[in-house]
Short mmCIF file of C-alpha atoms in Angstrom, two decimals:
data_model
loop_
_atom_site.label_atom_id
_atom_site.label_comp_id
_atom_site.label_asym_id
_atom_site.label_seq_id
_atom_site.Cartn_x
_atom_site.Cartn_y
_atom_site.Cartn_z
CA MET T 14 -0.15 0.04 0.03
CA GLU T 15 1.55 3.08 -1.17
CA GLY T 16 -1.07 5.35 0.54
CA LEU T 17 -2.12 8.89 0.20
CA SER T 18 0.76 10.26 -1.86
CA LEU T 19 1.26 11.72 -5.42
CA LYS T 20 3.57 8.83 -5.92
CA ASN T 21 0.88 6.40 -5.92
CA PRO T 22 -0.57 6.52 -9.36
CA VAL T 23 -3.87 5.29 -8.15
CA PHE T 24 -4.28 8.11 -5.50
CA ALA T 25 -3.08 10.65 -8.31
CA ALA T 26 -5.90 9.33 -10.48
CA TYR T 27 -8.27 9.81 -7.51
CA MET T 28 -6.94 13.37 -7.17
CA VAL T 29 -7.70 14.05 -10.80
CA CYS T 30 -11.20 12.60 -10.57
CA ALA T 31 -11.89 14.54 -7.29
CA ALA T 32 -10.82 17.80 -9.04
CA LEU T 33 -12.83 17.07 -12.05
CA LEU T 34 -15.95 16.31 -10.09
CA VAL T 35 -15.60 19.48 -7.82
CA LEU T 36 -15.16 21.68 -10.82
CA LYS T 37 -18.32 19.87 -12.47
CA MET T 38 -20.24 20.83 -9.20
CA ALA T 39 -18.93 24.33 -9.16
CA ALA T 40 -20.02 24.63 -12.98
CA MET T 41 -23.62 23.64 -11.90
CA SER T 42 -23.59 26.79 -9.39
CA TRP T 43 -22.41 29.15 -12.39
CA LEU T 44 -24.84 27.49 -14.73
CA THR T 45 -27.79 28.13 -12.55
CA VAL T 46 -26.50 31.86 -12.22
CA TYR T 47 -26.19 32.09 -15.98
CA ARG T 48 -29.77 30.74 -16.70
CA MET T 49 -31.31 33.03 -13.99
CA LEU T 50 -29.60 35.98 -15.43
CA ARG T 51 -30.61 35.04 -19.11
CA ILE T 52 -34.36 34.66 -18.37
CA ASN T 53 -34.23 37.31 -15.38
CA GLY T 54 -36.12 34.93 -13.30
CA GLY T 55 -36.23 31.76 -11.56
CA MET T 56 -34.72 33.21 -8.12
CA ARG T 57 -35.58 31.85 -4.78
CA ASN T 58 -34.61 34.48 -2.49
CA PRO T 59 -37.55 37.09 -1.88
CA GLU T 60 -35.02 40.05 -1.79
CA ASP T 61 -33.77 39.01 -5.21
CA ALA T 62 -37.11 40.44 -6.65
CA ASN T 63 -36.08 43.95 -5.31
CA PRO T 64 -34.89 46.62 -7.63
CA GLY T 65 -30.98 46.73 -7.61
CA PRO T 66 -27.91 46.64 -10.05
CA ALA T 67 -28.54 43.15 -10.62
CA ASN T 68 -32.18 43.45 -11.18
CA PRO T 69 -32.93 46.95 -12.82
CA ARG T 70 -36.29 46.47 -13.85
CA PRO T 71 -38.19 43.95 -11.67
CA ARG T 72 -41.22 42.21 -13.18
CA PRO T 73 -43.86 40.15 -11.37
CA GLY T 74 -43.18 36.30 -11.44
CA GLN T 75 -39.30 36.53 -10.96
CA LEU T 76 -39.57 34.00 -8.12
CA ASP T 77 -41.67 31.59 -9.73
CA PRO T 78 -39.87 28.08 -10.49
CA VAL T 79 -39.00 27.96 -14.26
CA ASP T 80 -37.87 24.64 -15.64
CA TYR T 81 -34.89 26.01 -17.60
CA VAL T 82 -33.45 26.89 -14.15
CA GLU T 83 -35.07 24.18 -12.04
CA ARG T 84 -33.43 21.43 -14.40
CA ILE T 85 -29.86 22.71 -13.47
CA ARG T 86 -31.00 22.60 -9.89
CA ARG T 87 -32.15 19.03 -10.19
CA ILE T 88 -28.75 18.14 -11.89
CA HIS T 89 -26.82 19.77 -9.18
CA GLN T 90 -28.98 18.04 -6.56
CA ASN T 91 -28.25 14.76 -8.16
CA ASP T 92 -24.60 15.62 -8.25
CA GLN T 93 -24.75 16.17 -4.50
CA GLU T 94 -26.42 12.71 -3.90
CA ASN T 95 -23.98 11.01 -5.98
CA LEU T 96 -20.65 12.78 -6.31
CA LEU T 97 -20.19 13.70 -2.72
CA PRO T 98 -20.34 10.11 -1.32
CA PHE T 99 -18.14 9.09 -4.15
CA LEU T 100 -15.70 11.69 -2.94
CA ALA T 101 -15.87 10.49 0.43
CA ILE T 102 -15.46 6.55 -0.19
CA GLY T 103 -12.99 7.06 -3.17
CA TRP T 104 -9.79 7.69 -1.33
CA LEU T 105 -10.79 4.82 1.36
CA TYR T 106 -11.16 2.45 -1.56
CA VAL T 107 -7.60 3.38 -2.88
CA LEU T 108 -6.26 2.55 0.66
CA THR T 109 -7.52 -0.96 0.23
CA SER T 110 -4.81 -1.56 -2.38
CA PRO T 111 -7.00 -2.57 -5.32
CA SER T 112 -5.64 -3.70 -8.46
CA PRO T 113 -4.30 -0.58 -10.21
CA THR T 114 -5.94 -1.44 -13.55
CA VAL T 115 -9.39 -2.04 -11.86
CA ALA T 116 -9.20 1.10 -9.74
CA LEU T 117 -8.33 3.29 -12.75
CA VAL T 118 -11.26 1.78 -14.75
CA LEU T 119 -13.64 2.42 -11.71
CA LEU T 120 -12.44 5.99 -11.18
CA TYR T 121 -12.37 7.35 -14.63
CA GLY T 122 -15.53 5.36 -15.54
CA TYR T 123 -17.42 6.86 -12.68
CA VAL T 124 -16.28 10.44 -13.93
CA LEU T 125 -17.35 9.31 -17.57
CA SER T 126 -20.80 7.99 -16.71
CA ARG T 127 -21.47 11.16 -14.68
CA LEU T 128 -20.43 13.51 -17.61
CA LEU T 129 -22.63 11.56 -20.02
CA HIS T 130 -25.54 11.50 -17.31
CA PHE T 131 -25.27 15.44 -17.34
CA ALA T 132 -25.42 15.43 -21.09
CA ALA T 133 -28.38 13.33 -21.08
CA ASN T 134 -30.27 15.28 -18.49
CA LEU T 135 -29.30 18.71 -19.86
CA SER T 136 -30.74 17.81 -23.34
CA ALA T 137 -33.79 15.96 -21.77
CA ARG T 138 -33.10 12.73 -23.29
CA PRO T 139 -35.51 9.91 -22.64
CA HIS T 140 -35.43 8.59 -19.30
CA GLU T 141 -33.83 5.24 -20.08
CA TRP T 142 -30.52 7.09 -21.17
CA ARG T 143 -30.43 8.85 -17.82
CA ALA T 144 -31.37 5.78 -15.78
CA THR T 145 -28.69 3.55 -17.59
CA LEU T 146 -25.83 6.06 -16.99
CA TRP T 147 -27.05 6.74 -13.53
CA THR T 148 -26.99 2.95 -12.67
CA VAL T 149 -23.46 2.68 -13.88
CA GLY T 150 -22.29 5.28 -11.52
CA SER T 151 -24.33 3.87 -8.59
CA LEU T 152 -22.97 0.23 -9.05
CA ILE T 153 -19.25 1.60 -9.15
CA LEU T 154 -20.04 3.55 -5.91
CA ILE T 155 -21.50 0.43 -4.31
CA GLY T 156 -18.57 -1.72 -5.67
CA MET T 157 -16.21 0.69 -3.96
CA ALA T 158 -18.09 0.95 -0.70
CA LEU T 159 -18.27 -2.82 -0.44
CA THR T 160 -14.51 -3.16 -0.96
CA THR T 161 -13.81 -0.66 1.55
CA LEU T 162 -16.22 -2.47 3.99
CA TRP T 163 -14.46 -5.67 3.56
CA ALA T 164 -10.99 -4.43 4.07
CA GLY T 165 -12.07 -2.48 7.21
CA LEU T 166 -13.91 -5.61 8.61
CA ARG T 167 -10.82 -7.79 7.83
CA ALA T 168 -8.27 -5.36 9.27
CA MET M 20 -0.83 8.55 16.24
CA GLU M 21 -0.85 5.68 13.83
CA GLY M 22 -2.76 7.56 11.22
CA LEU M 23 -4.50 6.74 8.14
CA SER M 24 -3.72 2.90 7.86
CA LEU M 25 -5.77 -0.16 8.15
CA LYS M 26 -3.31 -0.99 10.84
CA ASN M 27 -4.84 1.51 13.01
CA PRO M 28 -7.95 -0.10 14.48
CA VAL M 29 -9.71 3.36 14.89
CA PHE M 30 -9.30 4.41 11.18
CA ALA M 31 -10.46 0.77 10.19
CA ALA M 32 -13.54 1.38 12.14
CA TYR M 33 -14.01 4.71 10.17
CA MET M 34 -13.63 3.07 6.97
CA VAL M 35 -16.26 0.54 8.06
CA CYS M 36 -18.70 3.22 9.22
CA ALA M 37 -17.97 5.28 6.01
CA ALA M 38 -18.76 2.29 3.88
CA LEU M 39 -21.82 1.59 5.65
CA LEU M 40 -23.12 5.20 5.54
CA VAL M 41 -22.40 5.43 1.79
CA LEU M 42 -24.03 2.25 1.20
CA LYS M 43 -27.00 3.58 3.30
CA MET M 44 -27.15 6.73 1.06
CA ALA M 45 -26.95 4.63 -2.13
CA ALA M 46 -29.88 2.53 -0.85
CA MET M 47 -31.92 5.74 -0.58
CA SER M 48 -31.41 6.50 -4.35
CA TRP M 49 -32.56 2.74 -5.18
CA LEU M 50 -35.48 3.08 -2.82
CA THR M 51 -36.67 6.24 -4.21
CA VAL M 52 -36.49 4.37 -7.80
CA TYR M 53 -38.29 1.40 -6.40
CA ARG M 54 -41.19 3.52 -5.11
CA MET M 55 -41.52 5.49 -8.10
CA LEU M 56 -41.85 2.35 -10.27
CA ARG M 57 -44.27 0.81 -7.97
CA ILE M 58 -46.68 3.61 -7.83
CA ASN M 59 -45.87 4.67 -11.60
CA GLY M 60 -45.54 8.41 -10.54
CA GLY M 61 -43.81 10.86 -8.27
CA MET M 62 -41.08 11.66 -10.90
CA ARG M 63 -39.62 14.96 -11.17
CA ASN M 64 -38.19 15.38 -14.72
CA PRO M 65 -40.89 16.43 -17.28
CA GLU M 66 -39.47 13.99 -19.92
CA ASP M 67 -40.07 11.21 -17.58
CA ALA M 68 -43.89 11.55 -18.14
CA ASN M 69 -43.44 10.81 -22.05
CA PRO M 70 -44.15 7.19 -23.23
CA GLY M 71 -41.12 4.74 -23.38
CA PRO M 72 -39.98 1.28 -22.35
CA ALA M 73 -39.98 2.66 -18.58
CA ASN M 74 -43.42 4.37 -18.88
CA PRO M 75 -45.43 2.37 -21.47
CA ARG M 76 -48.83 3.94 -20.64
CA PRO M 77 -48.27 7.57 -19.31
CA ARG M 78 -51.22 8.95 -17.12
CA PRO M 79 -51.88 12.42 -15.99
CA GLY M 80 -50.27 13.46 -12.51
CA GLN M 81 -47.12 11.27 -12.96
CA LEU M 82 -45.10 14.35 -11.98
CA ASP M 83 -47.09 15.42 -8.94
CA PRO M 84 -45.37 14.81 -5.63
CA VAL M 85 -46.43 11.80 -3.64
CA ASP M 86 -45.62 11.57 -0.04
CA TYR M 87 -44.76 7.71 -0.50
CA VAL M 88 -41.95 8.93 -2.73
CA GLU M 89 -41.22 12.36 -1.01
CA ARG M 90 -40.74 10.63 2.23
CA ILE M 91 -37.64 8.89 0.95
CA ARG M 92 -36.46 11.97 -0.78
CA ARG M 93 -36.71 13.82 2.52
CA ILE M 94 -34.78 10.97 4.26
CA HIS M 95 -32.07 11.26 1.48
CA GLN M 96 -31.84 14.96 1.99
CA ASN M 97 -31.38 14.52 5.81
CA ASP M 98 -28.72 12.02 5.24
CA GLN M 99 -26.97 14.57 2.93
CA GLU M 100 -27.14 17.27 5.62
CA ASN M 101 -25.97 14.80 8.31
CA LEU M 102 -23.76 11.96 6.98
CA LEU M 103 -21.71 13.84 4.48
CA PRO M 104 -20.33 16.31 7.29
CA PHE M 105 -19.80 13.23 9.37
CA LEU M 106 -17.68 11.44 6.65
CA ALA M 107 -15.72 14.77 6.22
CA ILE M 108 -14.89 15.13 10.00
CA GLY M 109 -14.59 11.62 10.94
CA TRP M 110 -11.23 10.86 9.78
CA LEU M 111 -9.86 14.26 10.99
CA TYR M 112 -11.16 13.22 14.47
CA VAL M 113 -9.33 9.94 13.99
CA LEU M 114 -6.02 11.96 13.47
CA THR M 115 -6.64 13.77 16.80
CA SER M 116 -5.54 10.36 18.49
CA PRO M 117 -8.69 9.93 20.48
CA SER M 118 -8.91 7.25 22.97
CA PRO M 119 -9.81 4.07 20.95
CA THR M 120 -12.76 3.12 23.19
CA VAL M 121 -14.33 6.61 23.04
CA ALA M 122 -13.89 6.78 19.41
CA LEU M 123 -15.25 3.48 18.54
CA VAL M 124 -18.27 4.31 20.64
CA LEU M 125 -18.70 7.46 19.04
CA LEU M 126 -18.22 5.87 15.27
CA TYR M 127 -20.52 3.11 15.78
CA GLY M 128 -22.87 5.08 17.91
CA TYR M 129 -23.31 7.47 15.12
CA VAL M 130 -24.09 4.80 12.42
CA LEU M 131 -26.53 3.09 14.86
CA SER M 132 -28.38 6.27 15.74
CA ARG M 133 -28.76 6.99 11.95
CA LEU M 134 -30.02 3.70 11.13
CA LEU M 135 -32.75 3.98 14.00
CA HIS M 136 -33.46 7.44 12.78
CA PHE M 137 -34.14 5.89 9.30
CA ALA M 138 -36.45 3.33 10.76
CA ALA M 139 -38.42 5.86 12.72
CA ASN M 140 -38.57 8.20 9.79
CA LEU M 141 -39.74 5.53 7.25
CA SER M 142 -42.45 4.03 9.45
CA ALA M 143 -43.58 7.69 10.46
CA ARG M 144 -43.06 7.21 13.95
CA PRO M 145 -44.13 10.31 16.20
CA HIS M 146 -41.89 13.34 16.01
CA GLU M 147 -40.25 12.80 19.35
CA TRP M 148 -38.53 9.51 18.12
CA ARG M 149 -36.99 11.18 15.09
CA ALA M 150 -35.86 14.33 17.05
CA THR M 151 -34.17 12.25 19.83
CA LEU M 152 -32.38 9.94 17.48
CA TRP M 153 -31.22 12.99 15.36
CA THR M 154 -30.09 14.89 18.34
CA VAL M 155 -27.96 11.86 19.48
CA GLY M 156 -26.14 11.74 15.94
CA SER M 157 -25.95 15.73 15.93
CA LEU M 158 -24.23 15.82 19.31
CA ILE M 159 -21.68 13.03 18.32
CA LEU M 160 -20.93 15.23 15.11
CA ILE M 161 -20.59 18.43 16.99
CA GLY M 162 -18.32 16.57 19.66
CA MET M 163 -15.93 15.18 16.93
CA ALA M 164 -15.75 18.76 15.23
CA LEU M 165 -14.81 20.39 18.53
CA THR M 166 -12.33 17.92 19.18
CA THR M 167 -10.67 18.39 15.77
CA LEU M 168 -10.90 22.10 16.14
CA TRP M 169 -9.26 22.10 19.46
CA ALA M 170 -6.43 19.64 18.12
CA GLY M 171 -5.81 21.78 15.00
CA LEU M 172 -5.69 25.04 17.06
CA ARG M 173 -3.12 23.59 19.47
CA ALA M 174 -0.98 22.15 16.65
CA MET R 19 5.54 17.48 1.47
CA GLU R 20 4.82 16.98 5.05
CA GLY R 21 1.43 15.46 4.23
CA LEU R 22 -1.60 14.69 6.47
CA SER R 23 -0.20 15.29 9.95
CA LEU R 24 -0.87 17.90 12.54
CA LYS R 25 2.93 18.74 12.36
CA ASN R 26 2.18 20.22 8.84
CA PRO R 27 0.85 23.81 9.76
CA VAL R 28 -1.14 23.83 6.41
CA PHE R 29 -2.86 20.58 7.29
CA ALA R 30 -3.56 21.86 10.73
CA ALA R 31 -5.29 24.86 9.29
CA TYR R 32 -7.35 22.65 6.98
CA MET R 33 -8.60 20.89 10.16
CA VAL R 34 -9.48 24.11 11.93
CA CYS R 35 -11.34 25.24 8.72
CA ALA R 36 -13.08 21.73 8.26
CA ALA R 37 -14.24 21.70 11.94
CA LEU R 38 -15.48 25.22 11.78
CA LEU R 39 -17.45 24.68 8.57
CA VAL R 40 -18.91 21.26 9.97
CA LEU R 41 -19.99 23.22 13.17
CA LYS R 42 -21.53 26.13 10.82
CA MET R 43 -23.47 23.39 8.94
CA ALA R 44 -24.50 21.80 12.35
CA ALA R 45 -25.76 25.07 13.51
CA MET R 46 -27.90 25.46 10.55
CA SER R 47 -29.90 22.25 11.37
CA TRP R 48 -30.37 23.44 14.93
CA LEU R 49 -31.43 26.99 13.77
CA THR R 50 -34.06 25.32 11.53
CA VAL R 51 -35.35 23.50 14.58
CA TYR R 52 -35.43 26.59 16.71
CA ARG R 53 -37.33 28.70 14.21
CA MET R 54 -39.87 25.77 13.68
CA LEU R 55 -40.47 25.65 17.53
CA ARG R 56 -40.56 29.49 17.74
CA ILE R 57 -43.24 30.00 15.06
CA ASN R 58 -44.87 26.43 15.74
CA GLY R 59 -44.86 25.56 12.11
CA GLY R 60 -42.85 25.13 8.93
CA MET R 61 -42.54 21.41 9.45
CA ARG R 62 -42.11 19.01 6.51
CA ASN R 63 -43.29 15.56 7.68
CA PRO R 64 -47.12 15.01 7.91
CA GLU R 65 -46.75 13.14 11.11
CA ASP R 66 -45.25 16.26 12.79
CA ALA R 67 -48.68 17.88 12.58
CA ASN R 68 -50.19 15.13 14.89
CA PRO R 69 -50.63 16.00 18.68
CA GLY R 70 -47.77 14.93 20.99
CA PRO R 71 -45.39 16.38 23.65
CA ALA R 72 -43.43 18.34 20.90
CA ASN R 73 -46.87 19.79 19.49
CA PRO R 74 -49.64 19.71 22.28
CA ARG R 75 -51.95 21.78 20.18
CA PRO R 76 -51.75 21.41 16.56
CA ARG R 77 -53.24 24.01 14.39
CA PRO R 78 -54.09 24.02 10.61
CA GLY R 79 -51.15 25.14 8.32
CA GLN R 80 -48.34 23.85 10.46
CA LEU R 81 -46.92 22.18 7.38
CA ASP R 82 -46.98 25.17 5.03
CA PRO R 83 -43.74 26.61 4.07
CA VAL R 84 -42.89 29.73 6.13
CA ASP R 85 -40.12 31.95 4.65
CA TYR R 86 -38.76 32.43 8.45
CA VAL R 87 -37.87 28.72 8.15
CA GLU R 88 -37.26 28.32 4.52
CA ARG R 89 -34.53 30.83 4.34
CA ILE R 90 -32.43 28.75 6.99
CA ARG R 91 -33.11 25.71 4.75
CA ARG R 92 -31.96 27.79 1.71
CA ILE R 93 -28.97 28.56 3.54
CA HIS R 94 -28.31 24.96 4.56
CA GLN R 95 -28.77 23.93 0.96
CA ASN R 96 -26.25 26.56 -0.12
CA ASP R 97 -23.78 25.32 2.43
CA GLN R 98 -24.15 21.45 1.17
CA GLU R 99 -23.61 22.86 -2.66
CA ASN R 100 -20.44 24.59 -1.67
CA LEU R 101 -18.76 23.62 1.82
CA LEU R 102 -19.06 19.76 1.06
CA PRO R 103 -16.92 20.18 -2.06
CA PHE R 104 -14.51 22.53 -0.34
CA LEU R 105 -14.00 19.84 2.54
CA ALA R 106 -13.47 17.24 -0.33
CA ILE R 107 -11.05 19.12 -2.24
CA GLY R 108 -9.23 21.19 0.59
CA TRP R 109 -7.04 18.34 1.96
CA LEU R 110 -6.11 17.08 -1.58
CA TYR R 111 -5.02 20.82 -2.31
CA VAL R 112 -2.92 20.60 0.89
CA LEU R 113 -1.13 17.54 -0.68
CA THR R 114 -0.09 19.58 -3.75
CA SER R 115 2.39 21.21 -1.28
CA PRO R 116 1.17 24.66 -1.76
CA SER R 117 2.91 27.80 -0.61
CA PRO R 118 1.89 28.05 3.17
CA THR R 119 1.04 31.62 3.00
CA VAL R 120 -1.21 31.17 -0.04
CA ALA R 121 -2.76 28.18 1.28
CA LEU R 122 -3.70 29.77 4.68
CA VAL R 123 -4.98 32.97 2.83
CA LEU R 124 -7.26 30.59 0.59
CA LEU R 125 -8.20 28.43 3.48
CA TYR R 126 -9.22 31.04 6.00
CA GLY R 127 -10.38 33.37 3.35
CA TYR R 128 -12.79 30.65 2.33
CA VAL R 129 -14.16 30.44 5.84
CA LEU R 130 -14.51 34.11 6.17
CA SER R 131 -16.25 34.70 3.00
CA ARG R 132 -18.79 31.94 3.90
CA LEU R 133 -19.40 33.45 7.35
CA LEU R 134 -20.05 36.77 5.64
CA HIS R 135 -22.29 35.13 3.04
CA PHE R 136 -24.32 33.64 5.83
CA ALA R 137 -24.77 37.07 7.68
CA ALA R 138 -25.87 38.55 4.21
CA ASN R 139 -28.31 35.88 3.56
CA LEU R 140 -29.81 35.74 7.27
CA SER R 141 -30.32 39.47 7.25
CA ALA R 142 -31.78 39.44 3.53
CA ARG R 143 -29.21 41.96 2.44
CA PRO R 144 -29.48 43.09 -1.30
CA HIS R 145 -28.71 40.24 -3.90
CA GLU R 146 -25.30 41.89 -4.70
CA TRP R 147 -23.94 41.25 -1.18
CA ARG R 148 -24.73 37.66 -1.56
CA ALA R 149 -23.57 37.31 -4.93
CA THR R 150 -20.22 38.99 -4.36
CA LEU R 151 -19.27 36.83 -1.25
CA TRP R 152 -20.54 33.73 -2.83
CA THR R 153 -18.26 34.40 -5.88
CA VAL R 154 -15.06 34.77 -3.63
CA GLY R 155 -15.60 31.44 -2.23
CA SER R 156 -16.41 29.75 -5.51
CA LEU R 157 -13.22 31.19 -7.01
CA ILE R 158 -11.02 30.03 -4.04
CA LEU R 159 -12.72 26.42 -4.40
CA ILE R 160 -12.10 26.44 -8.32
CA GLY R 161 -8.47 27.62 -7.93
CA MET R 162 -8.05 24.55 -5.36
CA ALA R 163 -9.63 22.11 -7.70
CA LEU R 164 -7.54 23.47 -10.57
CA THR R 165 -4.30 23.16 -8.57
CA THR R 166 -5.25 19.72 -7.46
CA LEU R 167 -6.11 18.74 -10.99
CA TRP R 168 -2.82 19.88 -12.44
CA ALA R 169 -0.84 18.21 -9.46
CA GLY R 170 -2.79 14.96 -10.17
CA LEU R 171 -1.82 15.07 -13.98
CA ARG R 172 1.71 15.83 -13.68
CA ALA R 173 2.23 12.89 -11.09
#
C-alpha cells in the first residue's frame, strides 16, 4: 500500500477525478446563475425580486420556478447525492490496495458515466438514457463501498 | 498517532462506518426508484412523463409529488445534511488520536443512531422519536468537530 | 510534502477550517429546529402535525412553508452545495504542497467569505452582497480544484 501520496498512481488518479467532479459541481452553480440572468427569473430569495444593480427592472413572477433553471438545480442536487459520497469513499477504496487497472477503470469510468449523465439530463433525453448512465455510476459507487467495508472488517 | 492506515483500528472502524453510511445513502436512491416504479408516479423530470420502455402508458399526474416517494427524498436529504459532514470530519477526528474506546463508541454509535432514525422516519413514528435519534447523531458530530478544532488550534 | 499530519501547519489549518465549517452546517440544522419551534410551524413531515409532547395543540397550516424557516433551509442547502465540495478538495489541495502563505489565505479566506455570506443571507441584504461573497468562495474552490487537477495530472 503506497497510500495517500502523489507517488501512488491510483491516488493521483483519485485526485484528478476528485478535482474534475468538484469543478463539475461548481460549474452547476455558475450555470444556474447564468440561466437565472438570461431569463431574468427563477430566483428563490424574496429579496432578489427587489430593484437593484442586478435587477434594474423587476417584473412579477421572477420568483416563480422555471424549468429552464430548475433542471440545472435538479442536476446539481443529483450531483450532491452521488458525487459527494463518491468523493468520501473513493480515497478509502484507494487505501484498500486495489488492482491499479481495476481502480483506474472504476475511477475514470465513474467520471465518464457522470459526464454522460449530465449531457443526457441537460438535453432532456428519454428517461432510459439517464437511468442507465446513473446505474453505471451507482454500481461503481456500491462496489467501492463494499470493497472498503470488507477491507475495514478484515483489518 | 498511527494515522490513516488499516493497521490503526480506529481508522479501520472509520472505514467500516464510512462504507456503511455510503451504502445507506445509495440505498435511498434505489428506494426512491423502487417507489416511483411501484406507484408509476412521483417523477420530477418532465420528460419522464413521456411514453417509453420505462413508462409504456403515461397517465396524468405522474409528475405530482406523492408522499410515498417524497418521504424517501426527505430522508435522503436529511442524510446529505448529516452523513456527509460526518464523513468529512470523522477521519480528521481519528487523526487527533482519541481514546480508541471513546472513538469506537462515537463512530459506531453514530451509525446506529442514523439507522434507527431511518427506521423511525420510514415508519412515520411520532416526531419525538426522530428528534431524539437525530439529536444523538448531531451531538456526536459536534463533539468530533470540537475535538478536531481544538487539536488543529493547538498544533 | 509533510502530508496529512498535525505537524504540517497547512494541514492543521485545514483541520481548523473543516471543523468550523462542519460546526456551521450543524448550526443550520439547530437553527431550523429553533425557528420551527418558535413559530410552531414550517414542518415538512406529515406526522409532525399530529398532537404529541412536541406539538400539544396542533393548528391548521403547520406544514405550510414559511419563509422564516425556508430561508435557513436555503442557507443550509447552499452550504451543502459549497462547503461539502470544499471539504472534499481542501485536503487534496494541501497535498499538492502549496505555498503555506497562499494556502492559509485561501483556507481562512474561504471560511471568512462563507461566514459573511451567511450574515448577508440571514439578514436578507440586497442580492449583490450575497452574490459577491459567494463568488469569492467559489473562485477559491475552483482555484484549489485546478491546482489539485494539475498536480494529479503531472504526477
